[in-house]
Short mmCIF file of C-alpha atoms and ligand atoms in Angstrom, two decimals:
data_model
loop_
_atom_site.label_atom_id
_atom_site.label_comp_id
_atom_site.label_asym_id
_atom_site.label_seq_id
_atom_site.Cartn_x
_atom_site.Cartn_y
_atom_site.Cartn_z
CA LYS A 1 -7.09 28.17 18.00
CA LEU A 2 -8.79 24.99 16.90
CA VAL A 3 -5.91 23.86 14.68
CA SER A 4 -3.18 24.48 17.26
CA LYS A 5 -1.30 21.90 19.28
CA ASP A 6 -2.42 23.75 22.42
CA PHE A 7 -6.04 22.99 21.61
CA ARG A 8 -5.39 19.34 20.82
CA LYS A 9 -2.24 17.44 21.78
CA GLU A 10 -2.79 14.24 19.80
CA ASP A 11 -2.23 14.22 16.05
CA THR A 12 -5.43 14.32 14.02
CA VAL A 13 -5.81 11.19 11.94
CA ILE A 14 -8.19 11.65 9.03
CA ASP A 15 -9.78 8.39 7.96
CA VAL A 16 -10.89 8.65 4.34
CA LYS A 17 -12.60 5.39 3.39
CA GLY A 18 -10.05 3.44 5.43
CA ILE A 19 -6.96 5.39 4.29
CA LYS A 20 -5.49 7.11 7.33
CA LEU A 21 -3.81 10.48 6.91
CA GLY A 22 -1.76 11.76 9.83
CA GLY A 23 -0.28 10.17 12.92
CA GLY A 24 2.91 8.93 11.31
CA ASN A 25 1.66 7.06 8.22
CA VAL A 26 3.16 8.12 4.91
CA VAL A 27 0.36 8.31 2.36
CA VAL A 28 1.25 8.93 -1.26
CA MET A 29 -0.95 10.83 -3.72
CA ALA A 30 0.10 10.58 -7.35
CA GLY A 31 -1.17 11.34 -10.81
CA PRO A 32 -0.94 13.85 -13.61
CA CYS A 33 -1.07 17.60 -13.11
CA SER A 34 -4.17 17.79 -15.34
CA VAL A 35 -6.58 15.10 -16.39
CA GLU A 36 -5.99 15.12 -20.15
CA GLY A 37 -8.02 12.10 -21.18
CA ARG A 38 -9.43 8.77 -20.06
CA ASP A 39 -6.71 6.48 -21.40
CA MET A 40 -3.77 8.39 -19.97
CA LEU A 41 -5.46 8.64 -16.60
CA PHE A 42 -6.25 4.91 -16.41
CA GLU A 43 -2.70 4.04 -17.40
CA ILE A 44 -1.13 6.38 -14.82
CA ALA A 45 -3.59 5.32 -12.09
CA GLY A 46 -2.79 1.66 -12.75
CA ARG A 47 0.94 2.22 -12.46
CA ALA A 48 0.63 4.54 -9.44
CA SER A 49 -1.59 2.17 -7.48
CA LYS A 50 0.60 -0.82 -8.31
CA ALA A 51 3.56 1.08 -6.89
CA GLY A 52 1.61 1.79 -3.68
CA ALA A 53 -0.04 5.19 -4.15
CA LYS A 54 -3.40 5.28 -2.38
CA ILE A 55 -4.78 8.52 -3.75
CA LEU A 56 -5.12 9.60 -7.38
CA ARG A 57 -4.47 13.27 -8.06
CA GLY A 58 -5.43 15.20 -11.19
CA GLY A 59 -6.81 18.60 -12.01
CA ALA A 60 -10.07 19.05 -13.89
CA PHE A 61 -10.22 22.79 -13.20
CA LYS A 62 -6.74 24.25 -13.61
CA PRO A 63 -5.46 27.53 -12.14
CA ARG A 64 -3.33 28.56 -15.14
CA THR A 65 -1.24 31.72 -15.30
CA SER A 66 -2.51 32.44 -18.84
CA PRO A 67 -6.22 32.47 -19.65
CA TYR A 68 -5.29 30.97 -23.05
CA ALA A 69 -3.53 27.90 -21.58
CA PHE A 70 -5.39 24.57 -21.14
CA GLN A 71 -7.98 25.09 -18.42
CA GLY A 72 -8.89 21.46 -17.70
CA LEU A 73 -11.62 19.08 -18.84
CA GLY A 74 -14.14 20.13 -16.20
CA GLU A 75 -16.81 17.56 -15.29
CA GLU A 76 -15.57 15.13 -17.93
CA GLY A 77 -12.21 15.09 -16.13
CA LEU A 78 -13.91 14.54 -12.77
CA LYS A 79 -15.74 11.51 -14.17
CA TYR A 80 -12.51 9.98 -15.46
CA LEU A 81 -10.85 10.56 -12.09
CA ARG A 82 -13.63 8.75 -10.24
CA GLU A 83 -13.67 5.86 -12.70
CA ALA A 84 -9.90 5.43 -12.77
CA ALA A 85 -9.62 5.63 -8.99
CA ASP A 86 -12.45 3.14 -8.46
CA ALA A 87 -10.97 0.76 -11.02
CA HIS A 88 -7.72 0.68 -9.04
CA GLY A 89 -9.01 0.93 -5.46
CA MET A 90 -7.76 4.48 -5.00
CA LEU A 91 -9.23 7.68 -3.59
CA VAL A 92 -9.55 10.92 -5.56
CA ILE A 93 -8.09 14.34 -4.77
CA THR A 94 -8.81 17.23 -7.12
CA GLU A 95 -8.76 21.01 -6.98
CA LEU A 96 -11.75 23.22 -6.28
CA MET A 97 -11.28 26.81 -7.44
CA ASP A 98 -14.74 28.33 -7.22
CA PRO A 99 -17.49 28.09 -4.55
CA ARG A 100 -19.96 27.60 -7.43
CA ASP A 101 -18.37 24.22 -8.20
CA ILE A 102 -18.58 22.77 -4.69
CA ASP A 103 -21.49 20.39 -5.36
CA LEU A 104 -20.01 19.24 -8.64
CA ILE A 105 -16.55 18.54 -7.15
CA CYS A 106 -18.00 16.87 -4.05
CA LYS A 107 -19.96 14.45 -6.23
CA TYR A 108 -16.72 12.96 -7.57
CA THR A 109 -13.90 13.57 -5.10
CA ASP A 110 -12.87 12.15 -1.73
CA ILE A 111 -10.57 15.03 -0.79
CA ILE A 112 -10.92 18.64 -1.95
CA GLN A 113 -7.67 20.34 -2.93
CA ILE A 114 -7.42 24.08 -2.40
CA GLY A 115 -4.60 25.43 -4.50
CA ALA A 116 -1.87 27.80 -3.46
CA ARG A 117 -3.56 30.68 -5.31
CA ASN A 118 -6.75 30.26 -3.31
CA MET A 119 -5.25 29.68 0.12
CA GLN A 120 -6.60 33.03 1.28
CA ASN A 121 -9.89 32.98 -0.61
CA PHE A 122 -11.77 33.45 2.61
CA ARG A 123 -15.23 33.01 1.14
CA LEU A 124 -14.17 29.66 -0.28
CA LEU A 125 -12.60 28.68 3.05
CA ARG A 126 -15.78 29.51 4.94
CA ASP A 127 -17.81 27.41 2.52
CA LEU A 128 -15.44 24.48 3.09
CA GLY A 129 -16.08 24.78 6.80
CA GLU A 130 -19.72 23.84 6.18
CA LEU A 131 -18.81 20.64 4.37
CA ARG A 132 -18.13 17.21 5.78
CA LYS A 133 -15.42 16.36 3.30
CA PRO A 134 -11.64 16.41 3.89
CA VAL A 135 -9.76 19.40 2.53
CA MET A 136 -6.10 19.65 1.55
CA LEU A 137 -4.96 23.25 1.86
CA LYS A 138 -1.86 24.16 -0.13
CA ARG A 139 0.46 26.84 1.19
CA GLY A 140 0.16 30.10 -0.75
CA LEU A 141 2.99 31.23 -2.99
CA CYS A 142 3.97 33.94 -0.53
CA ALA A 143 2.25 32.73 2.61
CA THR A 144 3.90 32.35 5.98
CA MET A 145 3.25 29.26 8.06
CA LYS A 146 1.07 31.36 10.36
CA GLU A 147 -1.04 32.49 7.40
CA LEU A 148 -1.45 28.87 6.30
CA LEU A 149 -2.56 27.94 9.80
CA MET A 150 -5.02 30.84 9.89
CA ALA A 151 -6.46 29.73 6.56
CA ALA A 152 -6.97 26.27 8.07
CA GLU A 153 -8.59 27.96 11.07
CA TYR A 154 -11.27 29.42 8.79
CA VAL A 155 -12.22 25.90 7.70
CA ALA A 156 -12.05 24.48 11.21
CA ALA A 157 -14.09 27.38 12.64
CA GLY A 158 -16.95 26.36 10.40
CA GLY A 159 -16.90 22.86 11.87
CA ASN A 160 -14.85 20.93 9.33
CA ASN A 161 -11.82 19.51 11.15
CA GLU A 162 -10.61 17.25 8.39
CA ILE A 163 -7.83 19.45 7.05
CA ILE A 164 -4.48 18.42 5.58
CA LEU A 165 -1.77 21.06 5.17
CA CYS A 166 0.50 20.92 2.13
CA GLU A 167 3.94 22.52 1.79
CA ARG A 168 4.28 23.16 -1.97
CA GLY A 169 7.15 25.59 -2.12
CA ILE A 170 7.24 29.34 -1.71
CA ARG A 171 8.48 32.10 -3.95
CA THR A 172 12.02 33.24 -3.20
CA PHE A 173 14.79 35.01 -5.12
CA GLU A 174 16.07 31.65 -6.40
CA THR A 175 15.43 30.99 -10.08
CA GLU A 176 17.03 27.55 -10.61
CA THR A 177 13.92 26.01 -9.08
CA ARG A 178 10.30 27.02 -9.78
CA ASN A 179 9.67 27.52 -6.07
CA THR A 180 11.69 26.84 -2.95
CA LEU A 181 10.37 23.77 -1.16
CA ASP A 182 10.43 24.82 2.48
CA LEU A 183 11.33 21.53 4.12
CA SER A 184 11.61 23.17 7.52
CA ALA A 185 7.89 23.93 7.32
CA ILE A 186 7.22 20.22 7.88
CA PRO A 187 8.66 19.91 11.40
CA VAL A 188 7.69 23.49 12.30
CA LEU A 189 4.05 23.08 11.24
CA LYS A 190 3.90 19.75 13.01
CA SER A 191 5.07 21.43 16.21
CA LEU A 192 2.34 24.08 15.87
CA THR A 193 -0.63 22.00 14.73
CA HIS A 194 -2.16 18.55 15.20
CA LEU A 195 -3.19 18.46 11.54
CA PRO A 196 -1.46 16.16 9.02
CA VAL A 197 1.26 17.83 6.95
CA VAL A 198 2.21 16.62 3.47
CA ALA A 199 4.75 17.88 0.93
CA ASP A 200 4.53 18.51 -2.82
CA PRO A 201 8.04 18.19 -4.30
CA SER A 202 6.63 18.65 -7.83
CA HIS A 203 5.40 22.23 -7.47
CA GLY A 204 7.97 22.77 -4.72
CA THR A 205 10.86 22.47 -7.18
CA GLY A 206 9.40 22.39 -10.70
CA ARG A 207 12.19 19.99 -11.69
CA ARG A 208 11.91 16.30 -12.46
CA ASP A 209 15.45 15.64 -11.20
CA CYS A 210 14.52 17.01 -7.78
CA ILE A 211 11.45 14.87 -7.15
CA LEU A 212 13.19 11.78 -5.78
CA PRO A 213 15.64 13.57 -3.45
CA MET A 214 13.01 16.02 -2.17
CA SER A 215 10.46 13.23 -1.62
CA GLN A 216 13.02 11.36 0.43
CA ALA A 217 13.87 14.51 2.34
CA ALA A 218 10.21 15.32 3.03
CA VAL A 219 9.58 11.87 4.45
CA ALA A 220 12.78 12.09 6.51
CA ALA A 221 11.53 15.46 7.82
CA GLY A 222 8.37 13.81 9.13
CA ALA A 223 5.80 14.44 6.39
CA ASP A 224 2.56 12.49 6.70
CA GLY A 225 2.56 12.03 2.96
CA ILE A 226 3.62 13.40 -0.39
CA ILE A 227 1.77 14.45 -3.52
CA VAL A 228 3.67 13.81 -6.75
CA GLU A 229 2.96 14.51 -10.41
CA VAL A 230 3.35 11.39 -12.55
CA HIS A 231 2.82 11.36 -16.32
CA ASN A 232 3.23 8.59 -18.90
CA CYS A 233 4.55 11.07 -21.49
CA PRO A 234 5.84 14.18 -19.69
CA GLU A 235 7.15 15.84 -22.89
CA GLU A 236 3.59 16.03 -24.16
CA ALA A 237 1.88 16.94 -20.89
CA MET A 238 -0.59 19.82 -21.14
CA SER A 239 0.67 21.24 -17.85
CA ASP A 240 3.72 20.79 -15.62
CA GLY A 241 5.54 18.28 -17.83
CA ASP A 242 8.96 19.49 -16.64
CA GLN A 243 8.22 18.43 -13.10
CA SER A 244 6.34 15.21 -13.88
CA ILE A 245 8.09 11.89 -13.44
CA LEU A 246 7.59 8.68 -15.40
CA PRO A 247 5.84 5.69 -13.83
CA ASP A 248 9.15 3.76 -13.80
CA ASP A 249 10.77 6.51 -11.74
CA PHE A 250 7.74 6.60 -9.47
CA ASP A 251 8.33 2.89 -8.75
CA ILE A 252 11.85 3.71 -7.59
CA LEU A 253 10.61 6.67 -5.54
CA MET A 254 8.09 4.50 -3.71
CA LYS A 255 10.75 1.95 -2.79
CA ARG A 256 13.15 4.64 -1.57
CA ILE A 257 10.65 6.50 0.60
CA ASP A 258 9.44 3.24 2.09
CA ILE A 259 12.95 2.56 3.37
CA ILE A 260 13.08 6.02 4.96
CA ALA A 261 9.55 5.77 6.39
CA GLN A 262 10.53 2.55 8.14
CA THR A 263 13.59 4.06 9.79
CA ILE A 264 12.04 7.20 11.28
C1 PEP E 1 -1.51 21.45 -8.75
O1 PEP E 1 -1.53 20.69 -7.78
O2 PEP E 1 -1.49 21.03 -9.95
C2 PEP E 1 -1.43 22.90 -8.50
C3 PEP E 1 -1.89 23.78 -9.39
O3 PEP E 1 -0.83 23.21 -7.35
P1 PEP E 1 -0.55 24.64 -6.62
O4 PEP E 1 -1.88 25.17 -6.26
O5 PEP E 1 0.27 24.23 -5.43
O6 PEP E 1 0.21 25.49 -7.58
MN1 MN E 2 0.61 20.94 -11.50
#
């Protein structure tokens, strides 16, 4: 298998415009769940980059449970992402849901996010294999680590080796948290693959009070990065407000994970 440690012993380091993902760096991606407007995005991007985040996250096409919930700003949102990231020297990561949007998303983003719900959309995965653009593949809600690795294999088989795996929590019987962040997936995946592995404590727990401890734990477990939802007014967020942290708390988070990153 192309993504396995047997095929390649050294860690893959993905260089995206000078930002290196993999090989022991801890890269932080931060931003709102959804791009809701230009002003909020610029404010959050400014605070996130000042705190040390290198990549701006934000959804313009949102995979919502209800078809009546906010679906994202579409291309307008993509434009704001590009502008806000450029203004603050950041890269963009945003979700692609549909093969028909590939050209549109690629025009604005540096890394393509494939959401948990599309991890086994094999047609989409094959199309990503044809691209020369890094892809972050999020673990499916009920996917095993092997299934995540096989999804990555679809992309790699097409010739695109720039794949980042993301542990974002799996569905278990527990209801106190939105999902169960599988921290053990970090060391286990890293023993099975040379690809970078990052963690998403926001979707992994669904709880603001869990973001700091789980970010620290993910870095301690060897994650190559984290992706965190940050919002300037979480109570009014159009999606995932309960798990979004304020910029002030993101400042603290960045300081804490830096201490851990330096000791492992
Ligand atoms: C997101 O990153 O906002 C998102 C929808 O994530 P997931 O696909 O992991 O649910
Ligand atoms: Mn979200």
